[in-house]
Amino acid sequence: MSQAPVNAEQVNGRPRSPRVVIIGAGFGGIAAAIELRRHGFEKLTILDAAPAIGGTWFYNSYPGAACDVPSHLYSYSYEQRRGWSRFCSPRQEILSYLEEVAREYGIDGLVRSARRVSECGFDPERSVWEVKTEAGERYESDALVLATGQLNRPHVPTLPGRERFTGHSFHSARWDHDYDLRGKRVAVIGTGASAVQFVPAIAPHVARLTVYQRTGNWMLPRENRLYPTWFRRAIASVPGLQLLRRRWIFDYCESLTLAIRHPRTVGSVFGLRSSMFMRSQLPDPELRAKVWPDYTFGCKRVLFSSYYLPALGRPNVELVTEPIAEVTESGLRTSDGLDREFDCIIWSTGFRASEFMAPMRVRGLDGLELHGVWEDGPHAHLGLTVPGFPSMFLMYGPNTNTSGGSIIVYLEAQASYIRQALVEVRERGSRRLDVRPEVEAASDRATQAQFQGTAWTDCDSWYRDSDGRIVANWPGYMREYLERTQTFDPSEFVFT
Ligand code: NAP
């Protein structure tokens, strides 16, 4: 099923409107498609393994799923909504928003769902990317955008005896809605951003809930009540108020990054705020001691919930901090030898974040394999381009995650950068572009150096790869990433 170039207009033997295959129909892929379409790129195909669009918002359907980044910023700048129901929208509202935007911009028709890409290979003779799906379909394109995200492959740790458990189990990012948790004895392993959202949602309904925590978290309040009518009316009718609110949220998010970048000054003020909040939520000193984090504020993702800590204090909820030694047939055994029996284990153990693009095989020039190039940890110029992989762009690639901001801000910047790059290729009549290795190496060094002295370096987290290099996060502010990506610099690339 290859797409033949149909545009008769040619520049140096290349079609004026190059074919672009985008892998991933989440916020990133849709942003890229909107941006490219607006600038005359008509031959776009979006492939996604899921049966529908939405990416992370399609897969993460756990009870209580919502974004902890306020919607006025967690939305495209050019598609602002005035009717958000809450400060941080629930999952269904975000998913509906994305579907609506995709429809409005005619992007939904470009999406080919249920296509899991197994391999992408670059043919240097023809300067063409060949994309294969697991089902054996083939697509060809002049440029390739990998928008598969960092958090799409659930991680289930290989605890001894895992396969022995005879009860029910699932990962929080693949919630089993057919399984009725009511009246069940449930174990939750992991206490990250996902768990703090669904633990309070399920705790009132299960018979017994045991939460296994390996590391405590710094927390800040988030009540997330429905917006009052007067507020919604004001946002809808007062000119500039929506924009002002977005600006305020942007600045608040940047202040969180400021705290992470300066852990001993601004960070300690934020840490104090978090301590006061957590103390107020944890009257029981024993529970407080168990929950209390033992690392610098902001090193791991700060969690926002006003409901999680109180849920731990419920009579049917137990917090276990003893490490899990093994999974048994009927439950979990901790290292103190204590067995607890469960009907269901929910793995809320995060994602294989540092294994970018796995298990997809990506082959560039001279037989280069992306996973080979990234043997010592993933890296890319501005998280976007890798030498030896011509006209290939990553979205939400290495070092572009944010602990403080909205990923949509980054994705929009990346979409614009990719568009500028492809316009440059088109205008020059080139066949392809490839980032200069020395540019990519220098930008990686600069990124890594920028982590020095920040809270991110003070503990272990999913932001690091197996060698400890921080590969997930951008080390600076949203503002800085916008500045760095605002204008595509052709001198950093070789055009062929
Ligand atoms: P996560 O933050 O990576 O949390 C995984 C949890 O599992 C951690 O508590 C971790 O403990 C624990 N864990 C991992 N392996 C374990 C093992 N072998 N034994 C015991 N515990 C283990 O995953 P997540 O909660 O799914 O969130 C991932 C990311 O998704 C977030 O950081 C965030 O970026 C994004 N997210 C965002 C939102 C939002 O509202 N915007 C909501 C949910 C998720 P340790 O801390 O000790 O490693």
Coordinates of C-alpha atoms and ligand atoms in Angstrom, one line a residue:
M1 CA 0.0 0.0 0.0
S2 CA 2.5 2.6 -1.0
Q3 CA 1.5 6.1 -1.8
A4 CA 2.7 7.3 -5.2
P5 CA 3.6 11.0 -5.5
V6 CA 0.8 12.6 -7.4
N7 CA 1.8 16.2 -7.5
A8 CA 3.1 17.1 -10.9
E9 CA 4.8 20.2 -9.8
Q10 CA 8.5 19.4 -9.2
V11 CA 11.5 21.2 -8.0
N12 CA 14.9 19.5 -9.0
G13 CA 13.0 16.3 -9.6
R14 CA 11.3 16.3 -6.2
P15 CA 7.6 16.8 -5.6
R16 CA 6.8 20.3 -4.3
S17 CA 4.6 18.8 -1.7
P18 CA 6.5 16.0 -0.1
R19 CA 4.9 13.0 1.4
V20 CA 5.1 13.0 5.2
V21 CA 4.3 10.0 7.3
I22 CA 3.6 10.8 11.0
I23 CA 3.6 8.0 13.5
G24 CA 1.4 8.7 16.4
A25 CA -2.1 10.3 16.6
G26 CA -1.8 12.0 20.0
F27 CA -1.3 15.7 20.7
G28 CA 2.1 15.6 19.0
G29 CA 1.1 13.9 15.7
I30 CA -2.0 16.0 15.4
A31 CA -0.1 19.2 16.0
A32 CA 2.4 18.3 13.3
A33 CA -0.3 17.5 10.8
I34 CA -2.2 20.8 11.5
E35 CA 1.0 22.8 11.1
L36 CA 2.1 21.1 7.9
R37 CA -1.4 21.3 6.4
R38 CA -1.6 25.0 7.1
H39 CA 1.6 25.5 5.1
G40 CA 0.6 23.5 2.1
F41 CA 1.8 20.1 2.8
E42 CA -1.1 18.0 1.7
K43 CA 0.3 14.5 1.5
L44 CA 0.2 13.5 5.1
T45 CA -0.5 10.1 6.6
I46 CA -0.8 9.5 10.3
L47 CA -0.3 5.9 11.5
D48 CA -1.3 4.9 15.0
A49 CA -1.3 1.5 16.8
A50 CA -4.4 2.4 18.7
P51 CA -7.9 2.0 17.3
A52 CA -8.6 5.7 17.7
I53 CA -6.8 9.0 18.1
G54 CA -5.7 10.4 21.4
G55 CA -2.4 8.8 22.2
T56 CA -1.8 8.8 26.0
W57 CA -5.4 10.1 26.5
F58 CA -6.8 7.2 24.6
Y59 CA -4.9 4.6 26.7
N60 CA -5.0 6.2 30.1
S61 CA -8.7 5.7 31.1
Y62 CA -8.2 4.9 34.8
P63 CA -10.8 6.2 37.2
G64 CA -10.1 9.8 38.1
A65 CA -7.8 10.3 35.0
A66 CA -7.3 14.0 34.4
C67 CA -4.5 16.3 33.5
D68 CA -2.6 17.9 36.3
V69 CA -1.6 20.8 34.0
P70 CA -4.4 23.4 33.7
S71 CA -6.4 23.2 30.5
H72 CA -5.9 26.8 29.5
L73 CA -2.3 25.8 28.9
Y74 CA -2.8 22.1 28.2
S75 CA -4.4 22.9 24.9
Y76 CA -3.2 24.3 21.5
S77 CA -2.5 28.0 21.6
Y78 CA -4.5 28.5 18.4
E79 CA -7.5 26.4 19.6
Q80 CA -8.4 27.9 22.9
R81 CA -11.6 26.9 24.7
R82 CA -13.6 29.1 27.0
G83 CA -15.8 26.3 28.3
W84 CA -13.4 24.1 30.3
S85 CA -15.3 22.5 33.2
R86 CA -12.5 22.6 35.7
F87 CA -9.0 24.0 36.2
C88 CA -7.5 20.6 35.1
S89 CA -9.8 18.8 32.7
P90 CA -10.8 15.1 33.2
R91 CA -9.5 12.7 30.6
Q92 CA -12.8 12.5 28.5
E93 CA -12.9 16.3 28.2
I94 CA -9.3 16.4 26.9
L95 CA -9.9 13.5 24.5
S96 CA -13.1 15.1 23.1
Y97 CA -11.2 18.4 22.7
L98 CA -8.5 16.6 20.6
E99 CA -11.1 14.7 18.5
E100 CA -12.9 18.0 17.9
V101 CA -9.7 19.8 16.9
A102 CA -8.7 16.9 14.6
R103 CA -12.1 17.1 13.0
E104 CA -12.1 20.9 12.6
Y105 CA -8.7 20.8 10.8
G106 CA -9.6 17.8 8.7
I107 CA -6.9 15.8 10.3
D108 CA -9.1 12.9 11.4
G109 CA -9.4 11.7 7.8
L110 CA -5.6 11.4 7.6
V111 CA -5.4 8.9 10.5
R112 CA -5.0 5.3 9.8
S113 CA -5.7 3.6 13.1
A114 CA -4.8 0.1 14.3
R115 CA -1.5 0.2 12.4
R116 CA 1.4 -0.7 14.5
V117 CA 4.6 0.3 12.8
S118 CA 7.4 -2.3 13.1
E119 CA 10.1 -0.8 11.0
C120 CA 11.2 2.5 9.3
G121 CA 14.1 2.3 6.9
F122 CA 15.7 5.1 4.9
D123 CA 16.5 4.4 1.2
P124 CA 19.4 6.7 0.4
E125 CA 19.2 6.1 -3.4
R126 CA 15.7 7.4 -3.6
S127 CA 15.8 9.6 -0.4
V128 CA 12.7 7.9 0.8
W129 CA 11.5 6.5 4.1
E130 CA 9.9 3.1 3.9
V131 CA 7.6 2.4 6.8
K132 CA 6.3 -1.1 7.5
T133 CA 3.5 -2.1 9.8
E134 CA 3.2 -5.4 11.7
A135 CA 0.4 -6.4 9.4
G136 CA 2.7 -6.1 6.4
E137 CA 1.5 -2.8 5.0
R138 CA 4.1 -0.5 3.5
Y139 CA 4.1 3.3 3.2
E140 CA 6.6 5.6 1.6
S141 CA 7.4 9.2 2.5
D142 CA 9.9 11.9 1.9
A143 CA 9.9 12.9 5.6
L144 CA 9.2 11.0 8.7
V145 CA 7.8 12.3 12.0
L146 CA 8.0 10.0 15.0
A147 CA 5.4 11.3 17.5
T148 CA 5.0 8.2 19.6
G149 CA 5.7 10.0 22.9
Q150 CA 7.7 9.0 25.9
L151 CA 5.0 7.4 28.0
N152 CA 3.4 4.9 25.7
R153 CA 4.9 1.5 26.8
P154 CA 3.7 0.4 30.2
H155 CA 6.4 -0.8 32.5
V156 CA 5.7 -3.9 34.7
P157 CA 8.7 -4.7 36.9
T158 CA 9.9 -8.3 36.7
L159 CA 9.3 -9.1 40.4
P160 CA 10.1 -12.7 41.3
G161 CA 7.0 -14.9 40.9
R162 CA 5.0 -12.4 38.8
E163 CA 3.5 -15.0 36.6
R164 CA 2.5 -17.1 39.6
F165 CA -0.3 -14.8 40.7
T166 CA -3.7 -16.5 40.0
G167 CA -5.8 -13.4 40.7
H168 CA -6.6 -10.6 38.3
S169 CA -4.0 -7.9 37.3
F170 CA -3.6 -5.1 34.9
H171 CA -1.5 -1.9 34.4
S172 CA -3.1 1.4 35.2
A173 CA -2.4 2.7 31.7
R174 CA -4.5 -0.3 30.3
W175 CA -7.3 -0.2 32.8
D176 CA -9.6 -3.2 32.7
H177 CA -13.0 -1.7 32.8
D178 CA -14.7 -5.1 32.5
Y179 CA -13.3 -6.1 35.9
D180 CA -15.5 -5.0 38.8
L181 CA -13.3 -3.8 41.7
R182 CA -16.3 -3.3 44.0
G183 CA -15.9 -5.4 47.2
K184 CA -12.5 -6.7 46.1
R185 CA -9.1 -6.9 47.9
V186 CA -6.9 -4.7 45.7
A187 CA -3.2 -4.0 45.7
V188 CA -1.8 -1.0 44.0
I189 CA 2.0 -1.0 43.2
G190 CA 3.5 2.4 42.6
T191 CA 2.6 5.9 43.9
G192 CA 3.3 8.2 40.9
A193 CA 1.1 10.7 39.1
S194 CA -1.3 8.0 37.9
A195 CA -1.8 6.3 41.3
V196 CA -2.5 9.5 43.1
Q197 CA -5.4 10.1 40.7
F198 CA -7.1 6.7 40.8
V199 CA -6.4 5.7 44.5
P200 CA -8.9 8.2 45.9
A201 CA -11.3 7.3 43.1
I202 CA -11.4 3.6 43.8
A203 CA -10.7 3.5 47.6
P204 CA -14.4 4.1 48.6
H205 CA -15.6 1.1 46.4
V206 CA -13.1 -1.7 47.2
A207 CA -13.2 -3.9 50.2
R208 CA -9.5 -3.3 51.0
L209 CA -6.9 -1.3 49.3
T210 CA -3.2 -1.8 49.9
V211 CA -0.8 0.7 48.4
Y212 CA 2.8 -0.3 48.0
Q213 CA 5.0 2.7 48.0
R214 CA 8.7 2.5 47.1
T215 CA 9.4 6.3 47.4
G216 CA 7.3 9.0 48.9
N217 CA 6.3 12.1 46.8
W218 CA 6.3 15.8 47.3
M219 CA 2.7 17.0 46.9
L220 CA 0.9 20.2 46.3
P221 CA -2.9 20.9 46.6
R222 CA -5.2 20.4 43.7
E223 CA -8.9 20.3 44.5
N224 CA -10.0 20.7 40.9
R225 CA -13.6 21.6 41.6
L226 CA -16.0 22.5 38.8
Y227 CA -15.6 26.2 37.8
P228 CA -18.4 28.3 39.1
T229 CA -20.8 29.7 36.5
W230 CA -19.7 33.3 37.0
F231 CA -16.1 32.3 36.2
R232 CA -17.0 30.5 33.0
R233 CA -19.2 33.4 32.0
A234 CA -16.4 35.9 32.7
I235 CA -13.9 33.8 30.7
A236 CA -16.4 33.6 27.8
S237 CA -17.3 37.2 27.7
V238 CA -14.5 39.4 29.0
P239 CA -12.1 40.2 26.2
G240 CA -8.5 39.1 27.0
L241 CA -9.4 37.3 30.2
Q242 CA -8.8 33.9 28.6
L243 CA -5.4 35.0 27.3
L244 CA -4.5 36.5 30.7
R245 CA -5.3 33.3 32.4
R246 CA -3.2 31.3 30.0
R247 CA -0.3 33.7 30.6
W248 CA -0.7 33.5 34.3
I249 CA -0.7 29.6 34.2
F250 CA 2.4 29.7 31.9
D251 CA 4.2 31.9 34.5
Y252 CA 3.1 29.7 37.4
C253 CA 4.5 26.7 35.6
E254 CA 7.7 28.5 34.9
S255 CA 8.0 29.2 38.6
L256 CA 7.9 25.5 39.3
T257 CA 10.8 25.0 36.9
L258 CA 12.5 27.9 38.7
A259 CA 12.2 26.0 42.0
I260 CA 13.6 22.8 40.4
R261 CA 16.5 24.8 38.9
H262 CA 17.3 26.5 42.1
P263 CA 16.7 23.8 44.8
R264 CA 18.4 25.6 47.7
T265 CA 16.6 29.0 47.3
V266 CA 13.3 29.1 45.4
G267 CA 13.1 25.3 45.7
S268 CA 13.2 25.4 49.5
V269 CA 10.3 27.9 49.5
F270 CA 8.2 25.5 47.4
G271 CA 9.4 22.6 49.5
L272 CA 8.2 24.4 52.6
R273 CA 4.8 25.1 51.0
S274 CA 4.6 21.4 50.1
S275 CA 5.6 20.3 53.7
M276 CA 2.9 22.6 55.2
F277 CA 0.2 21.2 52.9
M278 CA 1.3 17.6 53.5
R279 CA 1.3 18.1 57.3
S280 CA -2.2 19.5 57.1
Q281 CA -3.3 16.5 55.2
L282 CA -1.5 13.9 57.4
P283 CA -2.6 14.3 61.0
D284 CA -1.4 10.7 61.9
P285 CA 2.4 11.0 62.6
E286 CA 3.0 7.3 61.7
L287 CA 1.4 7.7 58.3
R288 CA 3.2 11.0 57.8
A289 CA 6.6 9.4 58.5
K290 CA 5.9 6.6 56.0
V291 CA 4.8 9.0 53.2
W292 CA 7.5 11.6 53.7
P293 CA 9.9 11.9 50.7
D294 CA 13.6 11.7 51.4
Y295 CA 14.9 13.6 48.4
T296 CA 15.0 17.2 47.2
F297 CA 11.8 18.9 46.2
G298 CA 11.3 18.7 42.5
C299 CA 13.7 15.9 41.8
K300 CA 10.9 13.5 40.9
R301 CA 7.6 14.9 39.5
V302 CA 5.8 16.9 42.1
L303 CA 2.3 15.5 42.5
F304 CA -0.9 17.6 42.7
S305 CA -3.8 16.2 44.7
S306 CA -5.8 17.2 47.7
Y307 CA -7.5 13.8 47.8
Y308 CA -4.6 11.2 47.7
L309 CA -3.2 11.6 51.2
P310 CA -6.6 11.7 52.9
A311 CA -7.4 8.5 51.0
L312 CA -4.4 6.8 52.6
G313 CA -6.0 7.5 56.0
R314 CA -9.2 5.6 55.2
P315 CA -9.9 2.6 57.4
N316 CA -10.0 0.2 54.4
V317 CA -6.6 1.6 53.0
E318 CA -3.2 0.5 54.1
L319 CA 0.1 2.0 53.0
V320 CA 3.0 -0.5 52.8
T321 CA 6.5 0.8 52.5
E322 CA 8.3 -2.5 53.1
P323 CA 9.8 -3.6 49.7
I324 CA 8.0 -6.3 47.8
A325 CA 10.1 -9.5 47.9
E326 CA 8.0 -11.6 45.6
V327 CA 4.6 -12.2 44.0
T328 CA 2.9 -15.3 45.4
E329 CA 0.0 -17.3 44.0
S330 CA -2.5 -15.3 46.0
G331 CA -0.8 -12.0 46.6
L332 CA 2.4 -10.2 47.5
R333 CA 5.1 -11.0 50.1
T334 CA 7.1 -8.2 51.5
S335 CA 10.8 -8.4 52.6
D336 CA 9.7 -8.7 56.3
G337 CA 8.1 -12.1 55.3
L338 CA 4.5 -10.8 55.5
D339 CA 2.0 -12.2 53.0
R340 CA -1.1 -10.2 51.9
E341 CA -3.8 -11.8 49.7
F342 CA -5.5 -10.0 46.9
D343 CA -8.1 -10.5 44.2
C344 CA -6.5 -7.9 42.0
I345 CA -3.1 -6.3 41.5
I346 CA -2.9 -3.0 39.7
W347 CA 0.5 -2.1 38.4
S348 CA 0.9 1.6 38.5
T349 CA 4.6 1.3 37.8
G350 CA 5.1 3.8 35.1
F351 CA 6.4 3.5 31.6
R352 CA 9.5 2.4 29.7
A353 CA 10.2 6.1 29.2
S354 CA 13.9 6.0 28.3
E355 CA 13.5 3.3 25.6
F356 CA 12.5 5.8 23.0
M357 CA 10.8 4.3 19.9
A358 CA 11.3 0.7 21.1
P359 CA 10.4 -1.8 19.9
M360 CA 10.1 -0.1 16.5
R361 CA 13.2 -0.6 14.3
V362 CA 14.5 2.6 12.7
R363 CA 17.3 2.4 10.1
G364 CA 19.0 5.5 8.8
L365 CA 22.0 6.0 6.5
D366 CA 24.8 3.4 6.2
G367 CA 22.9 0.8 8.1
L368 CA 22.7 3.0 11.2
E369 CA 20.1 1.7 13.7
L370 CA 18.6 4.3 16.0
H371 CA 18.9 2.0 19.0
G372 CA 22.5 1.4 18.2
V373 CA 23.2 5.1 17.9
W374 CA 21.4 5.5 21.3
E375 CA 23.3 2.6 23.0
D376 CA 24.7 5.0 25.5
G377 CA 21.4 6.8 26.0
P378 CA 19.1 8.6 23.6
H379 CA 20.0 12.1 22.4
A380 CA 18.8 14.4 19.6
H381 CA 19.4 18.0 18.6
L382 CA 16.7 20.0 20.5
G383 CA 15.0 16.6 21.0
L384 CA 14.1 16.7 17.3
T385 CA 16.8 15.4 14.9
V386 CA 19.5 12.7 15.0
P387 CA 22.5 12.7 12.6
G388 CA 22.3 9.9 10.0
F389 CA 18.5 9.9 10.0
P390 CA 17.7 12.3 7.2
S391 CA 14.4 14.2 7.1
M392 CA 13.4 12.3 10.3
F393 CA 12.0 14.3 13.2
L394 CA 11.1 13.3 16.7
M395 CA 8.3 14.9 18.7
Y396 CA 8.5 14.7 22.5
G397 CA 11.9 13.2 21.9
P398 CA 14.9 13.0 24.2
N399 CA 15.2 15.8 26.7
T400 CA 11.9 17.5 25.9
N401 CA 9.8 16.3 28.8
T402 CA 8.7 19.0 31.3
S403 CA 8.3 18.7 35.0
G404 CA 6.8 22.1 35.4
G405 CA 5.2 23.1 32.2
S406 CA 2.7 21.9 29.5
I407 CA 4.0 19.4 26.9
I408 CA 1.6 21.0 24.4
V409 CA 3.7 24.1 24.4
Y410 CA 6.8 22.0 23.4
L411 CA 4.8 20.0 20.8
E412 CA 3.6 23.1 19.1
A413 CA 7.1 24.5 19.0
Q414 CA 8.4 21.2 17.5
A415 CA 5.6 21.2 14.9
S416 CA 6.6 24.7 13.8
Y417 CA 10.3 23.7 13.7
I418 CA 9.6 20.6 11.6
R419 CA 7.4 22.7 9.2
Q420 CA 10.2 25.3 8.8
A421 CA 12.7 22.6 8.1
L422 CA 10.5 21.0 5.4
V423 CA 9.7 24.3 3.8
E424 CA 13.5 24.9 3.6
V425 CA 14.0 21.5 1.9
R426 CA 11.1 22.4 -0.4
E427 CA 12.4 25.9 -1.2
R428 CA 15.9 24.6 -1.9
G429 CA 14.7 21.8 -4.1
S430 CA 16.7 19.5 -1.9
R431 CA 16.1 15.8 -1.5
R432 CA 16.7 15.7 2.3
L433 CA 18.3 17.3 5.2
D434 CA 20.5 15.9 7.9
V435 CA 21.6 17.5 11.2
R436 CA 25.4 18.0 11.4
P437 CA 26.9 15.6 13.9
E438 CA 28.9 18.3 15.6
V439 CA 25.8 20.4 16.1
E440 CA 23.9 17.6 17.7
A441 CA 26.8 16.6 19.9
A442 CA 27.3 20.2 21.1
S443 CA 23.6 20.7 21.8
D444 CA 23.5 17.4 23.8
R445 CA 26.6 18.6 25.8
A446 CA 24.9 21.9 26.5
T447 CA 21.6 20.2 27.5
Q448 CA 23.4 17.9 29.9
A449 CA 25.5 20.7 31.4
Q450 CA 22.4 22.7 32.1
F451 CA 21.2 20.0 34.6
Q452 CA 24.1 20.9 36.9
G453 CA 23.0 22.1 40.3
T454 CA 19.3 21.4 39.6
A455 CA 17.0 19.3 41.8
W456 CA 16.7 16.7 39.0
T457 CA 20.3 15.5 39.7
D458 CA 19.5 14.8 43.4
C459 CA 17.7 11.4 43.1
D460 CA 16.9 8.5 40.8
S461 CA 13.8 8.9 38.6
W462 CA 12.2 7.8 35.4
Y463 CA 13.9 10.8 33.8
R464 CA 17.2 8.9 33.7
D465 CA 18.3 6.0 31.5
S466 CA 20.0 2.9 32.9
D467 CA 23.3 4.7 33.1
G468 CA 21.8 7.6 35.1
R469 CA 21.9 10.2 32.3
I470 CA 18.9 12.4 32.4
V471 CA 17.3 11.7 29.0
A472 CA 13.6 12.6 29.5
N473 CA 13.6 16.2 30.6
W474 CA 14.4 19.5 29.1
P475 CA 16.7 21.2 31.7
G476 CA 15.3 24.7 31.3
Y477 CA 12.1 26.7 31.0
M478 CA 9.4 26.5 28.4
R479 CA 10.4 30.0 27.4
E480 CA 13.9 28.8 26.6
Y481 CA 12.7 25.9 24.5
L482 CA 10.5 28.2 22.5
E483 CA 13.4 30.6 21.9
R484 CA 15.7 27.7 20.8
T485 CA 13.2 26.2 18.4
Q486 CA 11.5 29.4 17.2
T487 CA 13.6 29.8 14.1
F488 CA 15.0 26.8 12.2
D489 CA 18.7 27.4 11.4
P490 CA 19.6 25.9 8.1
S491 CA 23.3 26.2 8.8
E492 CA 23.0 23.4 11.4
F493 CA 22.0 21.0 8.6
V494 CA 23.4 19.4 5.5
F495 CA 21.0 19.6 2.5
T496 CA 21.4 17.0 -0.1
Ligands
NAP1 P1 5.6 6.9 37.6 O1 5.5 8.3 37.9 O2 6.8 6.5 36.8 O3 5.4 6.1 38.9 C1 5.7 4.7 38.9 C2 5.6 4.3 40.4 O4 5.8 2.9 40.4 C3 6.6 5.0 41.3 O5 6.0 5.2 42.5 C4 7.7 4.0 41.4 O6 8.4 4.1 42.5 C5 6.9 2.7 41.3 N1 7.7 1.5 40.9 C6 8.3 1.3 39.7 N2 8.9 0.1 39.7 C7 8.7 -0.4 40.9 C8 9.1 -1.6 41.5 N3 9.9 -2.5 40.9 N4 8.7 -1.9 42.8 C9 7.9 -1.0 43.5 N5 7.5 0.2 43.0 C10 7.9 0.5 41.7 O7 4.4 6.4 36.6 P2 3.0 7.1 36.5 O8 2.3 7.4 37.8 O9 2.2 6.3 35.5 O10 3.3 8.5 35.8 C11 4.3 8.6 34.8 C12 4.3 9.9 34.2 O11 3.1 10.1 33.4 C13 4.2 11.1 35.2 O12 5.5 11.4 35.8 C14 3.7 12.2 34.3 O13 4.7 12.8 33.5 C15 2.8 11.4 33.4 N6 1.4 11.5 34.0 C16 0.8 12.8 33.9 C17 -0.4 12.9 34.5 C18 -1.0 14.3 34.4 O14 -2.0 14.5 35.0 N7 -0.4 15.2 33.6 C19 -1.1 11.9 35.1 C20 -0.5 10.7 35.1 C21 0.8 10.5 34.6 P3 9.8 5.0 42.6 O15 9.3 6.4 42.7 O16 10.5 4.5 43.7 O17 10.5 4.7 41.3

